[in-house]
Tab-separated table of C-alpha atoms in Angstrom:
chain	number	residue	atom	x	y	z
A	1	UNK	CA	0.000	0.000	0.000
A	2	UNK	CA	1.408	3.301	-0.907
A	3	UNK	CA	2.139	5.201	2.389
A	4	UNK	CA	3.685	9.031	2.779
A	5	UNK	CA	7.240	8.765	3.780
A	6	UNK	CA	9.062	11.648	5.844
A	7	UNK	CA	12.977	12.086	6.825
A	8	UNK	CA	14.461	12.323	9.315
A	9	UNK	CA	12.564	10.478	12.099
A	10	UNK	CA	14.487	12.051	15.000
A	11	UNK	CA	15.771	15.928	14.661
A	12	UNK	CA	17.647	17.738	17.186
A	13	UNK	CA	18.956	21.154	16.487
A	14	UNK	CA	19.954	24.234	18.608
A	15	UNK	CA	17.437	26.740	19.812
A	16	UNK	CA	18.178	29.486	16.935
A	17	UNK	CA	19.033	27.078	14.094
A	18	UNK	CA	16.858	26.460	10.931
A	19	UNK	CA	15.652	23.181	10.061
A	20	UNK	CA	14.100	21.452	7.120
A	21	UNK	CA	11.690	18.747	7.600
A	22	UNK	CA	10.746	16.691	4.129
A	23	UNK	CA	8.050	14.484	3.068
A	24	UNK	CA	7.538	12.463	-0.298
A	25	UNK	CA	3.802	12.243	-0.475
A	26	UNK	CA	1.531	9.484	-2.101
A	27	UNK	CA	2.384	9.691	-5.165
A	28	UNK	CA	-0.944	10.326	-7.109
A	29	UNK	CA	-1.839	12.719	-4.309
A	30	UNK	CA	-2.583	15.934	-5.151
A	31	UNK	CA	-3.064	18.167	-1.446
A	32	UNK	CA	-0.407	18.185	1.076
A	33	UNK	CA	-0.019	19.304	4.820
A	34	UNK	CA	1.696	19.548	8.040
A	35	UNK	CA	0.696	19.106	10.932
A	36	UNK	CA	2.073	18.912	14.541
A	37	UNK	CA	1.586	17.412	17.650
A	38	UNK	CA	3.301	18.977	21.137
A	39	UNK	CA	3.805	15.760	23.348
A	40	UNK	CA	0.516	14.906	25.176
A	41	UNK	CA	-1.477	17.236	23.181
A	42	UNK	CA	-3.567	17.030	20.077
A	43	UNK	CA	-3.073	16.963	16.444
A	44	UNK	CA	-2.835	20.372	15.243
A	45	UNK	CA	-2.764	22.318	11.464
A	46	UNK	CA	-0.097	24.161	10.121
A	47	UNK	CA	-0.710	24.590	6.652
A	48	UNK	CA	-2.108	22.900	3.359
A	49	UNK	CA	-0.392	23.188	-0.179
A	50	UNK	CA	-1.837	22.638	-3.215
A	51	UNK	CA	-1.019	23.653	-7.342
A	52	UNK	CA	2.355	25.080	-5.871
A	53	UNK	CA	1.187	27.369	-3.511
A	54	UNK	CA	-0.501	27.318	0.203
A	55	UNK	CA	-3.774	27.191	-0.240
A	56	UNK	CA	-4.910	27.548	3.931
A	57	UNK	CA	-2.296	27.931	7.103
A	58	UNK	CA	-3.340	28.430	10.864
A	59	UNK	CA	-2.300	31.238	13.034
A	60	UNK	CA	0.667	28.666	14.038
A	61	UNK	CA	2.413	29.104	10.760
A	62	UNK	CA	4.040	32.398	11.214
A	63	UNK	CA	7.075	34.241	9.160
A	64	UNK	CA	9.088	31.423	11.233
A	65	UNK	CA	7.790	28.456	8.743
A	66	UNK	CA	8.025	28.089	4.990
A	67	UNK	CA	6.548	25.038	3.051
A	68	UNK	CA	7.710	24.115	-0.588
A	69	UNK	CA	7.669	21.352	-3.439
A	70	UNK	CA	11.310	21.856	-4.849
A	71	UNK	CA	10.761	18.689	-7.201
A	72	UNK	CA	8.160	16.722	-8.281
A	73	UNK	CA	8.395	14.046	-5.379
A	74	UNK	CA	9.296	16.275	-2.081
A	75	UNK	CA	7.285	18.415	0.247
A	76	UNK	CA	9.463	20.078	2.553
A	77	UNK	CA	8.638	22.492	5.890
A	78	UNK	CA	11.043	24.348	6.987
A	79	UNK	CA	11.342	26.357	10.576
A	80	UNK	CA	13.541	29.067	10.913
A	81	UNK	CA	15.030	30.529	13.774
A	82	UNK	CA	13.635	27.476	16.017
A	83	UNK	CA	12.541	27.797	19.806
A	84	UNK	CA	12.217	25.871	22.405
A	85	UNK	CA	8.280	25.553	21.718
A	86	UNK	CA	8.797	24.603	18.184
A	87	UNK	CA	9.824	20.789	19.605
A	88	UNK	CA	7.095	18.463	18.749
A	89	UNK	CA	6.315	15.695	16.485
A	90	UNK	CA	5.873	16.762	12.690
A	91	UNK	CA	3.322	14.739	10.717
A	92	UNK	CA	3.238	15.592	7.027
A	93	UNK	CA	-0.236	14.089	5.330
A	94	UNK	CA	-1.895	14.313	1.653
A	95	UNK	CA	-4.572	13.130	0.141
A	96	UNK	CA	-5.993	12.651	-3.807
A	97	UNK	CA	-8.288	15.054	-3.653
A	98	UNK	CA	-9.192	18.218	-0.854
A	99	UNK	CA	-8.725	16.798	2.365
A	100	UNK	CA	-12.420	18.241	3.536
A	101	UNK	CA	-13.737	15.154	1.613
A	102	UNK	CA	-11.191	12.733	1.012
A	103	UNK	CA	-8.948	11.039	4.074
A	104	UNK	CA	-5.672	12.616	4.684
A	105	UNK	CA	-3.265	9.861	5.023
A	106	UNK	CA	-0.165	10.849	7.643
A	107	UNK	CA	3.365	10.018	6.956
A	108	UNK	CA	5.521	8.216	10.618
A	109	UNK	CA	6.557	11.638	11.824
A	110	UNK	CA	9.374	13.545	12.096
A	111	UNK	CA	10.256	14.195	16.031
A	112	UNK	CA	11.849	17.517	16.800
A	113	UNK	CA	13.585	18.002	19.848
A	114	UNK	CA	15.016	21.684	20.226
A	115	UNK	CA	17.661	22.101	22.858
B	1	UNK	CA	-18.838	24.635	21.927
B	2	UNK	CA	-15.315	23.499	21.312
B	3	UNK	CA	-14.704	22.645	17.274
B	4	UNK	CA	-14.137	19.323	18.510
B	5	UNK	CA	-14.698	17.724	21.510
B	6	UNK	CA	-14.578	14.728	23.012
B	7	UNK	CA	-14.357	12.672	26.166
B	8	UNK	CA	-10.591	11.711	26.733
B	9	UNK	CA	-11.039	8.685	29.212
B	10	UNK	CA	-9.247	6.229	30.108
B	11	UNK	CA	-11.823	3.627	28.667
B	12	UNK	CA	-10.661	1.129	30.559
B	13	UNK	CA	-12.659	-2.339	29.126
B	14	UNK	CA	-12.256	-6.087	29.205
B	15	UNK	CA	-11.642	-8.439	26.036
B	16	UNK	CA	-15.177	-9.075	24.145
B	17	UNK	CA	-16.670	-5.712	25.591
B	18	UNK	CA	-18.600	-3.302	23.820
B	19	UNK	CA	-17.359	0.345	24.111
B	20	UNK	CA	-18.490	3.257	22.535
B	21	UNK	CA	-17.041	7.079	21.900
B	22	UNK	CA	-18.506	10.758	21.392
B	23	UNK	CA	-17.811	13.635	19.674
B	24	UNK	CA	-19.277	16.722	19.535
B	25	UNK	CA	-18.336	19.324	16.843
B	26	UNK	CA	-19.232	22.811	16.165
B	27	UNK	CA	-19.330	23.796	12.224
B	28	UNK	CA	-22.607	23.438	11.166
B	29	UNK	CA	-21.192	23.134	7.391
B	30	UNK	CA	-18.782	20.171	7.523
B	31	UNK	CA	-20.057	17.162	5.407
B	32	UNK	CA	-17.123	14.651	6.070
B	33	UNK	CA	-16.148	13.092	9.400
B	34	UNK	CA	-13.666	10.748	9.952
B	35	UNK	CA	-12.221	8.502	12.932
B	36	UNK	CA	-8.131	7.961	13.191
B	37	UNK	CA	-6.863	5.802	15.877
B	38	UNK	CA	-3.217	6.988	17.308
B	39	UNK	CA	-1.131	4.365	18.583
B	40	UNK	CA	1.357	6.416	21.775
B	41	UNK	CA	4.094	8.079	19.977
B	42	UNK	CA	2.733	7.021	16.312
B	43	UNK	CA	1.114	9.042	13.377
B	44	UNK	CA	-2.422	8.889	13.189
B	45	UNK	CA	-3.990	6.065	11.037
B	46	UNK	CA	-7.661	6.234	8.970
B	47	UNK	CA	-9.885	4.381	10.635
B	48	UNK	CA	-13.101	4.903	9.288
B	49	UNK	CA	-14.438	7.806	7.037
B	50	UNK	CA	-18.333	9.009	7.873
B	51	UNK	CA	-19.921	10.772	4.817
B	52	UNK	CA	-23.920	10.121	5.567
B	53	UNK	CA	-25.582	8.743	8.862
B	54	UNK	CA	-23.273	6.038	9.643
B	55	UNK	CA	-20.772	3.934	8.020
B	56	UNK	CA	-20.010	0.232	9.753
B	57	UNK	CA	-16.807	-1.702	9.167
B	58	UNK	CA	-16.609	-5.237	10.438
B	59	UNK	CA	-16.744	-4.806	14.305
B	60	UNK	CA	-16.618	-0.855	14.248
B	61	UNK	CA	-19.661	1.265	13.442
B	62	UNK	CA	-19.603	5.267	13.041
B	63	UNK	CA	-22.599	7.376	13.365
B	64	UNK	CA	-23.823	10.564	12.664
B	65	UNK	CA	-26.128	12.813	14.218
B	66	UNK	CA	-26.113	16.204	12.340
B	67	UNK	CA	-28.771	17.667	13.736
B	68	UNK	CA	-26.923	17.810	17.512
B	69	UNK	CA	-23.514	17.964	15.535
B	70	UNK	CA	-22.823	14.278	17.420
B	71	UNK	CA	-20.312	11.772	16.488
B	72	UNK	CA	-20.007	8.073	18.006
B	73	UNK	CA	-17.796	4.877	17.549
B	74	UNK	CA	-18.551	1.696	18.526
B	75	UNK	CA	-16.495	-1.090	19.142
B	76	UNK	CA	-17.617	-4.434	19.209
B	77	UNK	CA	-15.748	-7.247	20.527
B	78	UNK	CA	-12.714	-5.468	21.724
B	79	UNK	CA	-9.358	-6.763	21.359
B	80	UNK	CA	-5.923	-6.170	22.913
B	81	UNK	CA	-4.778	-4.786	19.850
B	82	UNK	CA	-7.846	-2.069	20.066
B	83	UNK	CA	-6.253	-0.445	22.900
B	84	UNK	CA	-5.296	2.872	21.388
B	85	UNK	CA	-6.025	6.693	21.141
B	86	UNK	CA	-9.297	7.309	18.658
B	87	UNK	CA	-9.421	10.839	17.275
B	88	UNK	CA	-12.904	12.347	16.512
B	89	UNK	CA	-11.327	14.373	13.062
B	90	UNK	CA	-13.685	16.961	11.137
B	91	UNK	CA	-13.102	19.056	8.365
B	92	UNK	CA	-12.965	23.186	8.938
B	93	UNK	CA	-13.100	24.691	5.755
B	94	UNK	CA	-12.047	23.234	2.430
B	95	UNK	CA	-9.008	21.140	3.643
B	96	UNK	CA	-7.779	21.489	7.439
B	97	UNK	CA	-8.723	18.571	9.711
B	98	UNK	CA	-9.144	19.803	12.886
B	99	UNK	CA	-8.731	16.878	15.614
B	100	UNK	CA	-10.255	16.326	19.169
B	101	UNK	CA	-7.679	15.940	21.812
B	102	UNK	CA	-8.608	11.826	21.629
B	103	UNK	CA	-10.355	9.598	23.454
B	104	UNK	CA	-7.866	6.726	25.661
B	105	UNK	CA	-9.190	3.168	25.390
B	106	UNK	CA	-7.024	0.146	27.399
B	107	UNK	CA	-8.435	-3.058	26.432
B	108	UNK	CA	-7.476	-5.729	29.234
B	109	UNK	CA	-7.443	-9.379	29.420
């Protein structure tokens, strides 16, 4: 079954460095996000990408995150500037058609630990 | 009311037991609904997708109340491998899920 695969698994960077998190959606998949998840909280949005450009982001994604598709296989977030806060697990999803309607499927995570 | 909400447990059941979960959500306009179930530390997985009044899947059954914007899971026959984190997930706008904090279930021999 095609799944959503993201790299690395485990990040650790210094407070104040930039990191980039990346994702290789399902391949016939169309809409792509990121989400996170601070340890014992819930699931939350950060943005949604579609046709090369963001089509929705929440009041989390900030001047601090960027999302692009440098190719046509990658999906990459990237946090500049990182805090302490931004450590949490990273969960990159897409789906064939607009996520309202269609399941989102999630990629293993990427867990980012800011020291 | 919260966009999501639901009851986050401990469910704490026996093997063979019937347990069931709620969700409450608040936009009115949302036509898809969908159950994930987290595994601790894991991404979460599609469980079951609601689209009309219910949707039933083996021993799992989904239905919807949209009238009192209501949610519910059922679980038939639990197993050991049930125990798990179940995520109420609806729709806000076009594409962003918005998730309920989870509800805890530990199935036990």
């Amino acid at each position: 079954e095609p799944e959503v695969t993201q790299t690395p698994s485990h990040q650790v960077t210094q407070m104040g460095q930039e990191v980039i998190l990346r994702c290789v959606p399902i391949s016939n998949h169309l809409y792509f996000y990121w989400y996170r998840q601070i340890l014992g909280q819930k699931v939350e949005f950060l943005v949604s990408f579609y046709n090369n450009e963001i089509s929705e982001k929440s009041e989390i994604f900030d001047d601090q995150f960027s999302v692009e598709r440098p190719d046509g296989s990658n999906f990459t977030l990237k946090i500049r500037s990182t805090k302490l806060e931004d450590s949490a697990m990273y969960f990159c999803a897409s789906s064939e058609r607009d996520g309202g309607n269609q399941p989102q499927h999630f990629g293993d995570g990427t867990r980012l630990s800011i020291l | 009311r919260k966009e999501v909400e639901q009851d986050p447990g401990p469910f704490n059941v026996p093997e063979g037991a019937t347990v069931a979960f709620n969700c409450t959500y608040s936009n009115s306009a949302s036509q898809s609904f969908f159950w994930y179930r987290q595994d601790c530390r894991k991404e979460p997985k599609l469980l079951m997708s609601v689209y009309s009044s219910g949707n039933e899947d083996g021993r799992f059954t989904a239905q919807l109340n949209r009238a009192s914007q209501y949610i519910s899971l059922l679980i038939r026959d639990s197993k050991l491998s049930d125990s798990a984190t179940y995520l109420c997930v609806v729709p806000y706008n076009t594409d962003k899920l918005i998730f309920g904090t989870g509800t805890r279930l530990q199935v036990f021999p």
